[in-house]
Tab-separated table of C-alpha atoms and ligand atoms in Angstrom:
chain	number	residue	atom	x	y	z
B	246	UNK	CA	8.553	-3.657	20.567
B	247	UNK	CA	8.466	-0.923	17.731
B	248	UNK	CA	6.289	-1.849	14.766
B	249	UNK	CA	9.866	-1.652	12.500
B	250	UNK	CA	11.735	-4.048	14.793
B	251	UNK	CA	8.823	-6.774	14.558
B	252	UNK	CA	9.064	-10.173	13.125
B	253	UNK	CA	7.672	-9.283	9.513
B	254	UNK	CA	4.980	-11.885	9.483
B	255	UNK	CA	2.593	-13.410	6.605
B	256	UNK	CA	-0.936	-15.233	8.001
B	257	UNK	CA	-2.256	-17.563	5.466
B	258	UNK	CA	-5.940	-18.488	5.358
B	259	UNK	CA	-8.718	-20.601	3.041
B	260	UNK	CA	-12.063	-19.315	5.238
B	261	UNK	CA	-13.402	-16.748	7.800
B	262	UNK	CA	-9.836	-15.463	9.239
B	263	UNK	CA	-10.822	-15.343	12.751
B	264	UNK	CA	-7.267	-16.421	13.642
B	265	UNK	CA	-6.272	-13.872	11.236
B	266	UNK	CA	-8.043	-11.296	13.354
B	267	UNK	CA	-6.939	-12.534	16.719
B	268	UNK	CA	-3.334	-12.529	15.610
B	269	UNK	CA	-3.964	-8.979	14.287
B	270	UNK	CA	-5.322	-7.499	17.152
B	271	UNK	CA	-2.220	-9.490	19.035
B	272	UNK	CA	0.121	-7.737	16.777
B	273	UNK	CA	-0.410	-4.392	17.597
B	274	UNK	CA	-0.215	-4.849	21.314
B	275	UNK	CA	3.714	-3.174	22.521
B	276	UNK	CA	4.619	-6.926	23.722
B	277	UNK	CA	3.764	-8.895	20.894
B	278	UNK	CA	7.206	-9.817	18.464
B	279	UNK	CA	5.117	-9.618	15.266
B	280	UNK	CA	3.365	-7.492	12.726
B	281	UNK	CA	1.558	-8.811	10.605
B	282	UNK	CA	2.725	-8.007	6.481
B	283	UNK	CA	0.828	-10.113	3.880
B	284	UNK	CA	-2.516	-12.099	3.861
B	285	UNK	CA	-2.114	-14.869	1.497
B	286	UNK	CA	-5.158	-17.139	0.486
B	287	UNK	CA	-5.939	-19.750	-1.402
B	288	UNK	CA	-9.355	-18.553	-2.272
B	289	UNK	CA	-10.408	-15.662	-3.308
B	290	UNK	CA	-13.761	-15.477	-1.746
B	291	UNK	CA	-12.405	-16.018	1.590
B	292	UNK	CA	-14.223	-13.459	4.480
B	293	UNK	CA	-10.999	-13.409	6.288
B	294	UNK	CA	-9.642	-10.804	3.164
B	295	UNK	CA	-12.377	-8.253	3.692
B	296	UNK	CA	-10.797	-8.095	7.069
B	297	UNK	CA	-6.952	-7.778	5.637
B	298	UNK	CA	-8.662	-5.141	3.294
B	299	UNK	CA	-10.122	-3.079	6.038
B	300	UNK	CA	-7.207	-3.113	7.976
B	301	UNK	CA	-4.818	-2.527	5.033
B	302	UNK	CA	-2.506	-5.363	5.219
B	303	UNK	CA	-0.938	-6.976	1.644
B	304	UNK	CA	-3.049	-9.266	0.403
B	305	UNK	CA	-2.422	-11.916	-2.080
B	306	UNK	CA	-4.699	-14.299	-3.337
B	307	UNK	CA	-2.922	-17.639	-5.383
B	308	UNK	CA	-4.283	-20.256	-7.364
B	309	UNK	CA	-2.798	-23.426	-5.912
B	310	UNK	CA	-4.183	-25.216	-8.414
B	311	UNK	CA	-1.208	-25.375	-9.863
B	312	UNK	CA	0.850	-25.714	-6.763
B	313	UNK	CA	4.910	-25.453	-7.719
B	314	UNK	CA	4.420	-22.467	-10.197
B	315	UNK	CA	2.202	-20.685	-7.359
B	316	UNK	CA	4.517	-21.591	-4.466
B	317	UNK	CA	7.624	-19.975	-6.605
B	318	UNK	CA	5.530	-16.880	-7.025
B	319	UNK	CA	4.668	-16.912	-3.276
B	320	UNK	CA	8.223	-17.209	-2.028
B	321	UNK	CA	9.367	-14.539	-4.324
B	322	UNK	CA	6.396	-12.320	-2.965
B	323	UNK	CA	7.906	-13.453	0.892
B	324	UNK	CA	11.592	-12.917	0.038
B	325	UNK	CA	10.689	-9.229	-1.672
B	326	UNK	CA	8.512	-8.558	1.832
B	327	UNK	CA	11.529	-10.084	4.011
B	328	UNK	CA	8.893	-12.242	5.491
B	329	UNK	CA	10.476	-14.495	8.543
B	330	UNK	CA	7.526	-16.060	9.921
B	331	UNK	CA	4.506	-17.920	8.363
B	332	UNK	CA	1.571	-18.623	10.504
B	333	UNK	CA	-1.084	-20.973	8.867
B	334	UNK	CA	-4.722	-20.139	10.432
B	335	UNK	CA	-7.091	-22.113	8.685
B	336	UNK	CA	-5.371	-22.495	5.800
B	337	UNK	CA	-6.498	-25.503	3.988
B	338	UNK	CA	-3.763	-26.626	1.712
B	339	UNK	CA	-0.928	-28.771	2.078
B	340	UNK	CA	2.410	-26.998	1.310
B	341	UNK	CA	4.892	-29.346	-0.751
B	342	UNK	CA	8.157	-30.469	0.719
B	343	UNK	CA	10.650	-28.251	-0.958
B	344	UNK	CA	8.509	-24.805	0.261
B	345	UNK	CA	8.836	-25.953	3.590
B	346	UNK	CA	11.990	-26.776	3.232
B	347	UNK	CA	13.046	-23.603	2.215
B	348	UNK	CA	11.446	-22.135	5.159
B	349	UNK	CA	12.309	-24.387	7.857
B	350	UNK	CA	11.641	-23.664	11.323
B	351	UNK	CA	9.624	-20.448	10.306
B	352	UNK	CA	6.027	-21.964	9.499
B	353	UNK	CA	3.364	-22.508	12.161
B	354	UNK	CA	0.022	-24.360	12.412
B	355	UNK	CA	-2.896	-23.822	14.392
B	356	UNK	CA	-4.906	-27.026	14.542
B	357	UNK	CA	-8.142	-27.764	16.141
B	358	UNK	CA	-6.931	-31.134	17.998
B	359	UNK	CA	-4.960	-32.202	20.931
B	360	UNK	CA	-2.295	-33.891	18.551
B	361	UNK	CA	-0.806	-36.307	17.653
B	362	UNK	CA	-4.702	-36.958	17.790
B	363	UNK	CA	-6.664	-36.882	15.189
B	364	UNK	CA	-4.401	-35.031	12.439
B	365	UNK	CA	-6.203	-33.876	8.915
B	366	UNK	CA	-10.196	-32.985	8.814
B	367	UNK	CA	-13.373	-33.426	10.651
B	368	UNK	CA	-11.048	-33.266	14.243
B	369	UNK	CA	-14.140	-32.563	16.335
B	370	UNK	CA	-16.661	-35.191	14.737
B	371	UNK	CA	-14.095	-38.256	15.549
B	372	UNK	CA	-13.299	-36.987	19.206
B	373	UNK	CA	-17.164	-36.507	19.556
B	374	UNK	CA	-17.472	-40.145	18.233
B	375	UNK	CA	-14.866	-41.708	19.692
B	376	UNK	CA	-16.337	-40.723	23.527
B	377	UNK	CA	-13.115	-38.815	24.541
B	378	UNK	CA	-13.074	-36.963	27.584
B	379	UNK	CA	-11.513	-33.859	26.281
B	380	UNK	CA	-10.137	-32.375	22.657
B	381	UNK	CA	-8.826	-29.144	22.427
B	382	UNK	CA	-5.877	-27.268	20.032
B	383	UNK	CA	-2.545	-26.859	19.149
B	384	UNK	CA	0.115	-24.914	17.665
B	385	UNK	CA	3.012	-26.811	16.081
B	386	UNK	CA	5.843	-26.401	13.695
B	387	UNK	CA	5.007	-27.242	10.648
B	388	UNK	CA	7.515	-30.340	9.145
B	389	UNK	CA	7.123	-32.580	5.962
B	390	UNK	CA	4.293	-34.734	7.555
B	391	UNK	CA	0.901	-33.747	7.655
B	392	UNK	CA	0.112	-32.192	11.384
B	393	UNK	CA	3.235	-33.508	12.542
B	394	UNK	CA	5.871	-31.028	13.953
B	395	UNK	CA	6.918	-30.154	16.774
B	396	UNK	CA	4.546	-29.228	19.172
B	397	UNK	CA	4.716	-25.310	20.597
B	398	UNK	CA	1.613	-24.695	22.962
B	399	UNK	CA	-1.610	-27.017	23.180
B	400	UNK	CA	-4.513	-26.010	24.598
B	401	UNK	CA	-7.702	-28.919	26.819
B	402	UNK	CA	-11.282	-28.279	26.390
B	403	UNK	CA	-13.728	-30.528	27.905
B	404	UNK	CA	-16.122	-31.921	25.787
B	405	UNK	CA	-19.541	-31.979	27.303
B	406	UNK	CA	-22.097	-34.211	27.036
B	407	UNK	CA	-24.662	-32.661	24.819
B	408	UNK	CA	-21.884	-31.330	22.353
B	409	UNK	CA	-22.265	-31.630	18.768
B	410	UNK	CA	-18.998	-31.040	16.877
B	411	UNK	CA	-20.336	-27.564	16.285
B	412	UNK	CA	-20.729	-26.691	19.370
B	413	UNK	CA	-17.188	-27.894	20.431
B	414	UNK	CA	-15.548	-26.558	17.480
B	415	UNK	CA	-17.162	-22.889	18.557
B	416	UNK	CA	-15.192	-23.514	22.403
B	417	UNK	CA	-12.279	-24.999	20.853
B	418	UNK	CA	-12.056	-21.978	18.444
B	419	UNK	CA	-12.247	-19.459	21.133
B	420	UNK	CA	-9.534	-21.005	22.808
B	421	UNK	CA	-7.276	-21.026	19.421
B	422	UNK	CA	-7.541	-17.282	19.330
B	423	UNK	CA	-5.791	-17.059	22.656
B	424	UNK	CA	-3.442	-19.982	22.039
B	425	UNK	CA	-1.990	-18.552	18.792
B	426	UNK	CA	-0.790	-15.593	20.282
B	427	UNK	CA	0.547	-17.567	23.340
B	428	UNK	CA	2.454	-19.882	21.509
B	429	UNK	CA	4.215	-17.253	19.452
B	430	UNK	CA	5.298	-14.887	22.755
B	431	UNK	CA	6.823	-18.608	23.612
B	432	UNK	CA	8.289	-18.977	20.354
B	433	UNK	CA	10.126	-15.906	20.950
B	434	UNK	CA	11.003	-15.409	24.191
K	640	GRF	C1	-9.766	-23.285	12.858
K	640	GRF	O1	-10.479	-24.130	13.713
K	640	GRF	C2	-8.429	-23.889	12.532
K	640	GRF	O2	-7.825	-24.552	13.581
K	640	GRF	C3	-8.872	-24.859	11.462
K	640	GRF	O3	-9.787	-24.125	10.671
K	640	GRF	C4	-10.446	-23.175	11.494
K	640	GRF	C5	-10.242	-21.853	10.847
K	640	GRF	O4	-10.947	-20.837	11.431
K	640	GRF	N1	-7.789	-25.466	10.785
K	640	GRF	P1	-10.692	-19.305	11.042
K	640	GRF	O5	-10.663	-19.191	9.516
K	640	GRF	O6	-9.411	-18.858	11.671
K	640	GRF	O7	-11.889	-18.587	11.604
């Protein structure tokens, strides 16, 4: 696909971005349906910006402290961008009801579980702790409920014995940066 007829997409992080970067280097293969437009995060001292600076993409950092005001000012900033897909990749705030609302259908989730297991924080510690057999990821629609939409792609990774959540969250993350991309060429094909 032409960069112009790509889905004009916005990534939004909290942390390091490595999703981020995955999805950008997906985005610029022929193939993929996306291109990547705006960087939003919720913190300004997140890595994954130096990254969105280097490679020039939009970037918009919000306070979401105060959470309705901001989420007006980031739908205006979508809508002016024609933004038609959201991808969330390690973004660590909860989006109220009415913004996903208003983009229903269009926001995704990467999350570092095989859900509906373990939804929310600390994923790898409780499947670690709880003795399962394997974790893994998923990417989901995002709906009103936390971790909860429908699911798109999911991805197994054996635990192994001698894993420390660490250790599994550094597989499990590998995998996510393949998964992402997968579950999008799904999305749209
Ligand atoms: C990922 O494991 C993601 O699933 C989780 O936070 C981590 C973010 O990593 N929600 P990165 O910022 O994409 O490197």
């Amino acid at each position: 696909m032409i960069g112009t007829n790509k889905i004009k997409t916005a990534v939004f992080i909290s942390g390091t971005g490595s999703n981020l970067k995955a999805l950008y280097k997906f985005s610029l293969k022929k193939k993929s349906p996306i291109k990547i437009n705006l960087v939003i995060s919720n913190y300004k001292n997140a890595k994954g910006l130096l990254f969105s600076k280097k490679k020039k993409i939009n970037t918009k950092i919000f306070n979401f402290n105060k959470m309705i005001l901001i989420e007006n000012k980031i739908l205006k900033e979508l809508k002016k961008r024609k933004i038609k897909l959201i991808c969330l990749a390690g973004f660590m705030k909860i989006l109220s009801k009415n913004f996903i609302k208003k983009f229903k259908g269009k926001i995704i989730n990467i999350h570092p579980s095989l859900l509906p297991k373990y939804k929310g924080l600390n994923t790898h510690q409780r499947a670690i702790h709880n003795k399962d057999k394997f974790s893994g990821c998923t990417v989901h629609f995002v709906n009103q409920k936390l971790d909860s939409g429908k699911i798109i792609l999911q991805k197994k990774v054996k635990i192994l014995k001698l894993d420390t959540s660490k250790s599994l969250a550094k597989r499990i993350l590998k995998e996510e940066h393949k998964l992402f991309p997968k579950a999008i060429m799904k999305m749209y094909s």
